[in-house]
Each structure stands twice: as structure tokens, then as C-alpha cells.
Short mmCIF file of C-alpha atoms and ligand atoms in Angstrom, two decimals:
data_model
loop_
_atom_site.label_atom_id
_atom_site.label_comp_id
_atom_site.label_asym_id
_atom_site.label_seq_id
_atom_site.Cartn_x
_atom_site.Cartn_y
_atom_site.Cartn_z
CA MET A 5 -14.33 249.60 -70.49
CA THR A 6 -17.77 251.56 -69.94
CA LEU A 7 -17.77 254.10 -67.41
CA GLN A 8 -19.97 252.01 -65.54
CA GLU A 9 -16.90 248.86 -65.13
CA ILE A 10 -14.17 251.97 -64.22
CA ILE A 11 -16.62 253.40 -61.37
CA GLU A 12 -16.84 249.49 -60.60
CA LYS A 13 -13.16 248.37 -60.39
CA ASP A 14 -12.35 252.00 -58.74
CA ARG A 15 -14.26 250.77 -55.65
CA LYS A 16 -12.63 247.32 -56.02
CA TYR A 17 -9.26 248.06 -55.75
CA TYR A 18 -8.15 251.73 -55.33
CA MET A 19 -8.08 253.00 -51.62
CA ASN A 20 -11.11 255.10 -50.98
CA THR A 21 -9.59 257.96 -50.27
CA PHE A 22 -11.10 260.19 -53.41
CA GLY A 23 -14.96 259.24 -52.12
CA ASP A 24 -17.46 258.92 -54.99
CA ARG A 25 -15.49 261.22 -57.91
CA THR A 26 -17.54 263.31 -60.27
CA PRO A 27 -19.05 260.67 -61.97
CA VAL A 28 -16.86 260.59 -65.56
CA CYS A 29 -13.84 259.98 -67.39
CA PHE A 30 -12.07 261.02 -70.24
CA SER A 31 -10.05 259.98 -73.12
CA HIS A 32 -8.40 262.74 -74.41
CA GLY A 33 -8.10 266.49 -74.64
CA LYS A 34 -7.12 268.99 -76.53
CA GLY A 35 -6.60 272.69 -75.72
CA ILE A 36 -8.90 273.43 -73.11
CA SER A 37 -11.70 270.87 -74.44
CA LEU A 38 -11.64 267.37 -72.37
CA TRP A 39 -13.88 264.18 -74.70
CA ASP A 40 -15.69 261.55 -72.16
CA LEU A 41 -15.86 258.00 -72.95
CA ASP A 42 -18.90 258.95 -75.03
CA GLY A 43 -17.67 261.56 -77.32
CA ASN A 44 -18.96 264.86 -75.28
CA GLU A 45 -16.84 267.77 -75.23
CA TYR A 46 -16.41 269.27 -71.74
CA TYR A 47 -14.33 272.85 -71.23
CA ASP A 48 -11.48 272.49 -68.76
CA PHE A 49 -11.58 274.78 -66.43
CA LEU A 50 -10.03 273.74 -63.73
CA ALA A 51 -7.06 272.35 -65.67
CA GLY A 52 -5.85 269.42 -63.45
CA ILE A 53 -6.20 272.47 -60.87
CA ALA A 54 -3.69 275.07 -61.92
CA VAL A 55 -1.41 271.93 -64.00
CA SER A 56 -2.47 271.55 -67.24
CA ALA A 57 -1.07 274.84 -67.75
CA LEU A 58 -1.13 274.62 -72.01
CA GLY A 59 -4.03 272.99 -72.08
CA HIS A 60 -4.23 269.76 -72.95
CA SER A 61 -1.60 268.14 -76.12
CA HIS A 62 0.32 270.87 -76.31
CA PRO A 63 2.42 270.31 -79.20
CA ALA A 64 5.74 271.41 -76.89
CA VAL A 65 4.49 268.85 -73.72
CA VAL A 66 4.07 265.57 -76.83
CA ASN A 67 7.27 266.66 -78.47
CA ALA A 68 9.08 266.71 -75.28
CA ILE A 69 7.89 263.41 -73.58
CA CYS A 70 8.43 261.16 -77.43
CA ASP A 71 12.03 263.16 -78.55
CA GLN A 72 12.93 262.38 -74.87
CA ALA A 73 12.16 259.17 -74.33
CA LYS A 74 13.24 257.71 -76.93
CA LYS A 75 16.42 259.16 -76.63
CA PHE A 76 16.32 257.73 -72.42
CA ILE A 77 13.99 258.29 -69.25
CA HIS A 78 15.84 258.38 -66.75
CA CYS A 79 19.48 258.65 -65.66
CA SER A 80 20.94 258.75 -61.91
CA ASN A 81 21.95 262.17 -60.15
CA LEU A 82 24.98 260.75 -60.27
CA TYR A 83 25.96 261.99 -63.54
CA TYR A 84 25.51 265.39 -65.35
CA ILE A 85 21.92 265.84 -67.05
CA GLU A 86 22.09 268.69 -69.61
CA SER A 87 17.62 268.84 -69.87
CA GLN A 88 18.34 269.69 -65.92
CA VAL A 89 20.74 272.22 -66.41
CA LYS A 90 18.77 274.06 -68.62
CA LEU A 91 15.56 273.66 -66.84
CA ALA A 92 17.21 275.37 -63.91
CA GLU A 93 19.47 278.12 -65.97
CA LEU A 94 15.49 279.32 -67.09
CA ILE A 95 14.18 279.53 -63.71
CA VAL A 96 16.97 281.26 -62.45
CA GLU A 97 17.22 283.54 -65.27
CA ASN A 98 13.94 284.18 -65.09
CA SER A 99 14.05 284.33 -61.26
CA CYS A 100 15.19 286.06 -58.12
CA ALA A 101 16.45 282.84 -56.82
CA ASP A 102 20.65 281.54 -57.92
CA LYS A 103 19.92 277.98 -57.35
CA VAL A 104 17.49 275.42 -57.72
CA PHE A 105 17.31 272.07 -57.12
CA PHE A 106 14.55 269.39 -58.76
CA ALA A 107 11.30 267.45 -56.54
CA ASN A 108 8.67 265.13 -57.96
CA SER A 109 5.72 267.27 -56.37
CA GLY A 110 4.80 269.98 -54.55
CA ALA A 111 5.08 268.55 -51.57
CA GLU A 112 8.03 267.25 -52.01
CA ALA A 113 9.23 270.80 -52.74
CA ASN A 114 8.58 271.79 -49.98
CA GLU A 115 9.59 269.40 -47.65
CA GLY A 116 12.83 270.79 -49.18
CA ALA A 117 12.60 273.92 -48.31
CA ILE A 118 11.26 273.46 -44.95
CA LYS A 119 15.16 271.56 -44.55
CA LEU A 120 16.61 274.12 -46.38
CA ALA A 121 15.30 276.76 -43.97
CA ARG A 122 16.74 274.41 -40.88
CA LEU A 123 19.47 273.47 -41.56
CA TYR A 124 20.59 277.35 -42.42
CA PHE A 125 20.66 277.76 -39.01
CA LYS A 126 21.66 274.91 -38.00
CA LYS A 127 25.43 274.99 -39.79
CA LYS A 128 25.36 278.65 -38.13
CA GLY A 129 25.55 277.83 -34.80
CA TYR A 130 22.01 278.01 -34.07
CA SER A 131 19.96 274.72 -33.04
CA ASN A 132 17.07 276.48 -31.67
CA LYS A 133 15.79 278.13 -35.14
CA ILE A 134 14.10 274.98 -36.19
CA GLU A 135 10.57 276.88 -35.68
CA ILE A 136 8.21 277.75 -39.28
CA ILE A 137 5.92 280.47 -38.94
CA THR A 138 2.51 279.58 -41.47
CA LEU A 139 -0.77 281.00 -42.37
CA GLU A 140 -4.25 280.00 -41.17
CA LYS A 141 -6.19 278.32 -43.98
CA SER A 142 -2.98 277.87 -45.90
CA PHE A 143 -1.73 274.58 -48.15
CA HIS A 144 1.32 273.34 -48.06
CA GLY A 145 1.40 269.32 -49.16
CA ARG A 146 0.20 265.31 -48.23
CA THR A 147 3.37 264.62 -46.52
CA LEU A 148 3.93 264.57 -42.98
CA ALA A 149 5.81 267.58 -42.50
CA THR A 150 3.49 269.66 -45.00
CA ILE A 151 0.48 268.99 -43.91
CA ALA A 152 1.66 270.00 -39.88
CA ALA A 153 2.69 273.77 -42.03
CA THR A 154 -0.72 273.65 -43.50
CA GLY A 155 -3.07 275.35 -41.69
CA GLN A 156 -6.39 273.63 -42.08
CA ASP A 157 -7.81 271.09 -39.38
CA LYS A 158 -8.93 268.43 -42.03
CA TYR A 159 -6.02 267.29 -42.77
CA GLN A 160 -4.31 267.52 -39.81
CA LYS A 161 -7.01 265.56 -37.53
CA PRO A 162 -6.39 262.36 -38.43
CA TYR A 163 -2.77 262.30 -38.17
CA SER A 164 -1.50 263.86 -35.42
CA PRO A 165 0.58 264.14 -33.05
CA LEU A 166 2.34 266.14 -36.57
CA THR A 167 5.26 266.98 -37.29
CA PRO A 168 6.38 269.45 -34.11
CA LYS A 169 7.92 273.11 -34.91
CA PHE A 170 4.73 274.52 -37.18
CA LEU A 171 2.80 277.53 -35.77
CA LYS A 172 -0.35 279.30 -37.41
CA VAL A 173 -1.48 283.08 -37.87
CA PRO A 174 -4.39 284.76 -39.26
CA ILE A 175 -3.60 285.95 -43.24
CA ASN A 176 -3.11 289.57 -43.58
CA ASP A 177 -2.33 290.40 -39.63
CA LEU A 178 0.86 291.57 -39.55
CA LYS A 179 0.64 292.44 -35.74
CA ALA A 180 -0.29 288.36 -35.54
CA MET A 181 2.85 287.47 -37.31
CA GLU A 182 6.06 289.86 -35.12
CA GLU A 183 4.17 288.62 -32.03
CA ALA A 184 4.35 284.80 -33.14
CA ILE A 185 8.19 285.43 -34.52
CA CYS A 186 10.67 284.60 -31.24
CA GLU A 187 14.12 283.46 -31.13
CA ASN A 188 13.59 279.67 -32.26
CA THR A 189 11.74 281.07 -35.26
CA CYS A 190 13.77 279.99 -38.02
CA ALA A 191 11.04 280.82 -41.33
CA VAL A 192 7.33 282.13 -42.60
CA MET A 193 5.92 280.17 -45.00
CA ILE A 194 3.48 281.36 -47.46
CA GLU A 195 1.22 281.13 -50.22
CA PRO A 196 1.45 285.02 -51.67
CA ILE A 197 -2.31 283.62 -52.77
CA GLN A 198 -3.88 280.63 -51.13
CA GLY A 199 -5.02 278.34 -53.37
CA GLU A 200 -6.64 275.71 -51.13
CA GLY A 201 -7.81 277.88 -48.78
CA GLY A 202 -9.94 279.44 -50.83
CA VAL A 203 -8.40 281.56 -53.11
CA ASN A 204 -7.50 284.46 -49.93
CA PRO A 205 -5.03 287.18 -51.82
CA THR A 206 -2.65 288.54 -49.34
CA SER A 207 -2.22 292.61 -49.44
CA TYR A 208 0.46 294.57 -51.18
CA GLU A 209 1.25 295.92 -47.24
CA TYR A 210 1.09 292.89 -46.10
CA ILE A 211 3.95 291.06 -48.12
CA LYS A 212 6.22 294.39 -48.09
CA GLY A 213 6.33 294.45 -43.75
CA LEU A 214 6.34 290.41 -43.84
CA ARG A 215 9.51 291.07 -46.20
CA GLU A 216 10.87 293.78 -43.33
CA LEU A 217 9.80 291.58 -40.40
CA CYS A 218 11.81 288.78 -41.22
CA ASP A 219 15.10 291.06 -42.30
CA LYS A 220 14.18 292.61 -39.12
CA ASN A 221 14.52 289.24 -37.33
CA GLY A 222 17.42 287.92 -39.53
CA ILE A 223 14.63 284.49 -40.54
CA LEU A 224 13.82 283.50 -44.36
CA LEU A 225 10.94 284.25 -46.06
CA ILE A 226 9.58 281.21 -48.36
CA PHE A 227 7.16 281.43 -50.88
CA ASP A 228 5.03 279.05 -51.78
CA GLU A 229 4.32 279.24 -55.41
CA VAL A 230 3.33 275.62 -56.11
CA GLN A 231 -0.33 276.93 -57.40
CA CYS A 232 0.02 280.99 -58.38
CA GLY A 233 3.73 280.70 -60.28
CA LEU A 234 4.55 279.74 -63.56
CA GLY A 235 1.65 282.73 -65.25
CA ARG A 236 -1.06 281.75 -62.93
CA THR A 237 -1.56 285.09 -61.10
CA GLY A 238 -0.13 287.66 -64.62
CA LYS A 239 3.40 287.35 -63.50
CA LEU A 240 5.23 284.45 -64.16
CA PHE A 241 5.44 284.52 -59.86
CA GLY A 242 3.31 285.65 -56.93
CA TYR A 243 5.86 287.23 -55.52
CA GLN A 244 6.54 290.02 -58.46
CA HIS A 245 2.93 291.17 -57.83
CA TYR A 246 4.78 292.68 -54.33
CA GLY A 247 7.81 293.99 -55.91
CA VAL A 248 9.37 292.16 -52.66
CA GLU A 249 11.83 288.93 -53.33
CA PRO A 250 11.64 285.50 -51.30
CA ASP A 251 14.55 284.11 -49.86
CA ILE A 252 13.36 280.41 -51.08
CA PHE A 253 10.11 280.01 -53.19
CA THR A 254 9.15 276.38 -54.72
CA LEU A 255 7.35 275.08 -57.65
CA ALA A 256 5.16 272.36 -59.03
CA LYS A 257 1.59 271.96 -60.47
CA ALA A 258 2.07 273.92 -63.83
CA LEU A 259 5.63 273.49 -63.80
CA GLY A 260 5.41 270.15 -65.66
CA GLY A 261 1.97 271.27 -67.43
CA GLY A 262 0.39 267.73 -66.35
CA PHE A 263 4.01 265.70 -66.06
CA PRO A 264 5.37 265.69 -62.11
CA VAL A 265 8.48 268.02 -61.32
CA GLY A 266 8.79 270.18 -58.70
CA ALA A 267 10.93 272.98 -57.80
CA LEU A 268 13.31 274.05 -54.68
CA CYS A 269 14.59 278.16 -55.19
CA ALA A 270 16.66 279.79 -53.71
CA LYS A 271 19.29 282.57 -52.81
CA ASP A 272 22.73 281.75 -53.16
CA HIS A 273 23.65 282.70 -49.40
CA VAL A 274 20.39 280.05 -48.42
CA ALA A 275 21.22 277.66 -50.80
CA LYS A 276 25.21 277.01 -50.34
CA THR A 277 23.58 275.32 -46.91
CA PHE A 278 23.43 272.08 -48.98
CA GLU A 279 26.09 270.50 -48.79
CA PRO A 280 26.91 267.36 -50.93
CA GLY A 281 24.79 264.51 -48.61
CA ASP A 282 22.10 266.94 -47.64
CA HIS A 283 19.34 266.56 -50.17
CA GLY A 284 18.72 264.14 -53.03
CA SER A 285 16.46 262.18 -54.57
CA THR A 286 16.12 258.95 -57.81
CA PHE A 287 14.19 261.07 -59.25
CA GLY A 288 14.21 264.16 -58.91
CA GLY A 289 15.53 266.11 -61.46
CA ASN A 290 15.24 263.13 -63.77
CA PRO A 291 15.62 263.75 -67.75
CA LEU A 292 12.28 263.31 -68.92
CA ALA A 293 10.73 265.50 -66.27
CA CYS A 294 13.26 268.62 -67.32
CA SER A 295 13.06 268.08 -71.17
CA VAL A 296 9.25 268.47 -70.48
CA ALA A 297 9.20 271.63 -67.61
CA TYR A 298 11.52 273.51 -70.02
CA ALA A 299 9.69 272.83 -72.75
CA VAL A 300 6.67 273.95 -70.53
CA LEU A 301 8.60 277.22 -68.96
CA SER A 302 9.82 278.73 -72.69
CA THR A 303 5.87 278.23 -73.74
CA ILE A 304 5.31 280.20 -71.22
CA ILE A 305 7.54 282.64 -71.62
CA ASN A 306 7.58 282.76 -75.26
CA ASP A 307 3.68 282.54 -76.07
CA LYS A 308 3.26 285.45 -73.63
CA LEU A 309 1.00 283.53 -71.22
CA CYS A 310 1.78 285.80 -68.00
CA GLU A 311 0.30 288.18 -70.58
CA ASN A 312 -2.72 285.82 -71.59
CA ALA A 313 -3.39 285.26 -68.37
CA GLU A 314 -3.44 289.01 -66.90
CA GLU A 315 -5.64 290.09 -69.81
CA THR A 316 -7.60 287.36 -69.84
CA GLY A 317 -8.31 287.32 -66.27
CA ASN A 318 -8.89 291.12 -66.41
CA TYR A 319 -11.90 290.45 -68.57
CA PHE A 320 -13.51 287.35 -66.19
CA PHE A 321 -13.61 290.24 -63.50
CA GLU A 322 -14.86 292.74 -65.87
CA LYS A 323 -17.56 290.33 -66.89
CA ILE A 324 -18.17 289.04 -63.73
CA GLU A 325 -19.59 291.56 -62.56
CA ALA A 326 -22.78 292.12 -64.14
CA VAL A 327 -23.11 288.12 -63.37
CA LYS A 328 -23.42 289.37 -59.65
CA ARG A 329 -25.22 292.48 -59.85
CA LYS A 330 -27.64 290.14 -61.22
CA HIS A 331 -27.35 286.99 -59.07
CA PRO A 332 -26.36 288.57 -55.52
CA VAL A 333 -26.28 284.69 -54.56
CA ILE A 334 -22.84 285.86 -55.82
CA ASN A 335 -20.94 287.11 -52.33
CA GLU A 336 -17.30 288.23 -53.64
CA VAL A 337 -15.02 287.41 -56.70
CA ARG A 338 -11.80 287.11 -55.56
CA GLY A 339 -8.07 286.15 -56.93
CA LYS A 340 -5.53 287.87 -59.50
CA GLY A 341 -5.27 286.50 -63.25
CA LEU A 342 -6.12 283.33 -63.97
CA MET A 343 -6.50 282.28 -59.94
CA ILE A 344 -9.73 282.85 -59.37
CA GLY A 345 -12.19 281.94 -56.31
CA ILE A 346 -16.62 282.96 -56.75
CA GLU A 347 -18.09 282.68 -52.59
CA PHE A 348 -21.24 282.26 -52.66
CA SER A 349 -23.77 283.58 -50.44
CA ARG A 350 -25.35 280.18 -48.73
CA PRO A 351 -23.49 276.62 -49.20
CA ILE A 352 -24.34 275.78 -52.50
CA ALA A 353 -21.09 276.20 -53.89
CA LYS A 354 -21.25 271.74 -54.83
CA GLU A 355 -24.41 271.99 -56.62
CA VAL A 356 -23.51 274.45 -58.56
CA ASN A 357 -20.89 272.82 -59.90
CA LYS A 358 -22.36 270.03 -60.46
CA LYS A 359 -24.64 272.09 -62.63
CA CYS A 360 -21.83 273.37 -64.68
CA PHE A 361 -20.95 269.87 -64.71
CA GLU A 362 -24.16 269.24 -66.43
CA ASN A 363 -23.83 272.07 -68.93
CA ARG A 364 -20.36 270.38 -69.65
CA TYR A 365 -17.92 272.87 -68.14
CA LEU A 366 -15.26 271.46 -65.69
CA LEU A 367 -14.69 274.19 -62.20
CA GLY A 368 -13.37 273.31 -59.06
CA THR A 369 -14.80 273.61 -55.56
CA VAL A 370 -13.63 274.56 -52.19
CA GLY A 371 -15.24 274.11 -48.79
CA ASN A 372 -19.28 274.71 -49.30
CA SER A 373 -19.77 278.21 -50.49
CA ILE A 374 -16.52 278.98 -53.05
CA ILE A 375 -15.95 277.63 -56.63
CA ARG A 376 -13.14 278.42 -58.15
CA VAL A 377 -11.55 279.37 -62.10
CA LEU A 378 -8.28 277.46 -63.51
CA PRO A 379 -8.63 277.55 -66.72
CA PRO A 380 -5.38 276.33 -69.49
CA LEU A 381 -3.24 279.87 -69.55
CA ILE A 382 -3.62 279.44 -73.36
CA VAL A 383 -7.32 280.80 -72.57
CA THR A 384 -9.22 282.98 -74.84
CA LYS A 385 -11.65 285.91 -74.15
CA ALA A 386 -14.49 284.19 -76.08
CA ASP A 387 -13.43 280.85 -73.92
CA ILE A 388 -14.51 283.74 -70.92
CA ASP A 389 -17.53 284.65 -72.81
CA GLY A 390 -18.92 280.93 -72.63
CA LEU A 391 -17.97 280.41 -69.07
CA ILE A 392 -19.75 283.37 -67.86
CA GLU A 393 -22.45 282.79 -70.19
CA MET A 394 -23.37 279.21 -68.14
CA LEU A 395 -22.96 280.86 -65.74
CA ASP A 396 -25.25 283.22 -65.86
CA ASN A 397 -27.68 280.96 -66.80
CA VAL A 398 -26.97 278.26 -63.78
CA LEU A 399 -27.04 280.96 -61.30
CA SER A 400 -30.70 281.49 -62.11
CA GLU A 401 -32.02 277.93 -60.78
CA PHE A 402 -30.62 279.88 -57.28
CA ASP A 403 -31.63 282.95 -57.28
C1 PLP B 15 -1.11 271.22 -54.60
C2 PLP B 15 -0.46 272.80 -53.43
C3 PLP B 15 0.90 271.73 -52.61
C4 PLP B 15 1.07 270.08 -53.01
O1 PLP B 15 1.36 270.07 -54.36
P1 PLP B 15 1.33 268.52 -54.60
O2 PLP B 15 1.89 268.09 -55.97
O3 PLP B 15 -0.05 267.87 -54.64
O4 PLP B 15 2.51 267.89 -53.61
C5 PLP B 15 1.58 272.54 -52.14
N1 PLP B 15 1.66 273.98 -52.01
C6 PLP B 15 0.26 274.45 -52.84
C7 PLP B 15 0.29 275.79 -52.65
C8 PLP B 15 0.11 273.51 -53.63
O5 PLP B 15 -1.87 274.64 -53.95
#
């Protein structure tokens, strides 16, 4: 099909939840490159929104999929699954979690976290402790409970009444959190670095203070690491920047390198809340998803991709400084490692993004004044040089 034919069929047959998409259709990719139907090469600095951590068509991912698919794809959780225990072991041995449960997406992993936190207190005899405090501008997914947890009107308005008992407070404001916690609170759930909210990092003091507040009040601390986890910020998990461990954390996006898989991870004292029948999934933890995720996570660890994310991320922050001085339209550059947001002083993000696309660079936007950079973790300094040069040129048009 030609691009035009695909666009027409999309309009005719696909629910219009994505509006006018960027007018391109890719046929294949390799490393950080993608090629469209006409054979044009693009540099992927969005990675499917922090998903394609190893870039495209990485041999570790391709081989894991092919090898496992030849054996079998699915097997019910009624039986023991080898790749499931291998992946669980790899996550536990490299994180603060003692136990994991596999889901199929970030939202689903977060649903599991919400259920686990509520049940934890219910089984201790507190039927009132069901409230969860989250942050303004947060994003936790698109299911009914996770949009209620999300701190953004645009996702919530169309679906009210929302799942009750989610409270919102501003980011990096310990006092607001302290005042919001009450006898009905069961957990605080946050992204260590907000992604969809505009790349907003939490401060060191805030996370330290949150852990202390949660301990003081005997409530659970949940980190949504769906976007910031798995090497993106320069450490395997976002919480490792703060020297603080959550009771529960969730993973998804990068975990399967593009194959759908999510994980709910918890410390033993919380994880043991789930007893036979309390939670489940048909597809979650299937042999194919777990084999791929095992390949992705071991590659991130063995190929030192956290270190690469830190190094190339620092290199980007260093290089963007000169661009920022030259183009005062850049207001602020935020983030950690390869989780980066560039905020402009005017609402030009969509136009800038369009110009980048015309230069065959794929980036993302958040709202009207922020573009974000989330390249695969295999990105090189030479790739960053290309991006910086392109941004410098594009922004000349906006001075
Ligand atoms: C993307 C994202 C989700 C939702 O993940 P899905 O796989 O789309 O359900 C949840 N939390 C955060 C922080 C995310 O970035």
C-alpha cells in the first residue's frame, strides 16, 4: 500500500483516538534508524516513547522471539514456566524487589500495584485504608483506575465519575503530601521522574522525605518506573538515584524492547499479601514475553547500557548548553540520563517537532512548549552530535 492508501484506510476503519498522526509509515528499522515506505532513513530519538531501549531489530530481541516462537508462544499460568522464573530472578537479583508478577502493559502493572496496596491493609484488618495519593501532572495509564491515579484533567474529564479514592498533590512539596496523608491513606504512588507530565524530576530531598513520611505513617511507597526504569535515567531503576527503596514498583515500556510486557515488583512483606486467587492474568508472564524481556534486561545489564545512558545523556546536557545560549527560545532543559525534556519560552513545540521530522529526526512533544528526547539506550555520542547540529539549525528559524 502507499502511504496515502494507508491513511485512507486508517480514517475508514480505525477508531480516531490518535487524530492526525505524523504522516509517515515505517517499514523497518535497525539500531536507532527507521526507514519509511519510500526508503527514507529517520533517526529515532523517541524510541516508541521510551520503549525500544535496544533500538530496532536488535539481534538479542529477534533471536529471543524466533527461538521461543519455534518452541511455543503461550502456556497457561496453570503450569510452571521456565522463562517466567528466569526473568523474575533477573529482576529480583538486580533490584530491591523480592517478588514479581508479570502483566502486559504499564497500566496493567499499575492496576496490580493499586490492588496490592489496598489488599495489604484489608488483610491487616483496616477496611478504611484505600486512599492513594498521587502527584499533579502524573501519568499512570489509561485504564479506569489508572486514569483516576493520573493527575491530568485531559485524561480524566471524559470518563467521570472516576474510580474514587485517588488524591492529588503538587510535586516536590513535602508539606502538601504530609497534609494529604490521613488515616484512610494506604499508599503514595509517584513517578521518580514524571514522563508524560513534561519530564519533571523529583528532588533528592523530596524522595528522602517521602520515604520517611510513609514509614512514619505506616503506609506504602509505590514508584511507577514504567517510563523511567530499566536504564533510561542512567541507572537501572530511577529510585537508585535517591538511595531510597520503594515497597512496590512497576515496569513496562522498555522491558520487552517493544514486545508488550509489564511487571509488578514488591518487597516480600507486601508481596505475600497476594494469595492464590487474589490476582491473575491470561497472557501475563507468557513464555514469549518473558523470553524477550529476559533478553532485553540481560542485554541492558551485560552491555552496560545504563552507563551508556548516563554518559551519552551527560554529553547531551553538555552540548545543549551552547545551543541554549545561542537560542534563548529554549527556556529550560530537564531530565536525567536519556530522559530529556526541552522547554521553550513560547508554545512552539509542535512546530519545532515538525521541523525536526522534516529533517528526519523523530522526537516527541508534551503539551505545546516541551519537546522530549528519549532515544534508544544504544545511542552514541556521534548520534547525539547529529541531533544537536539539527536542533541548532532548526531553532535558528525560531529566534
Ligand atoms: C506509559 C506509562 C504508563 C502506561 O503504560 P501502558 O503500557 O501504555 O499502559 C504508566 N505509567 C507511566 C509512568 C508511563 O510512562
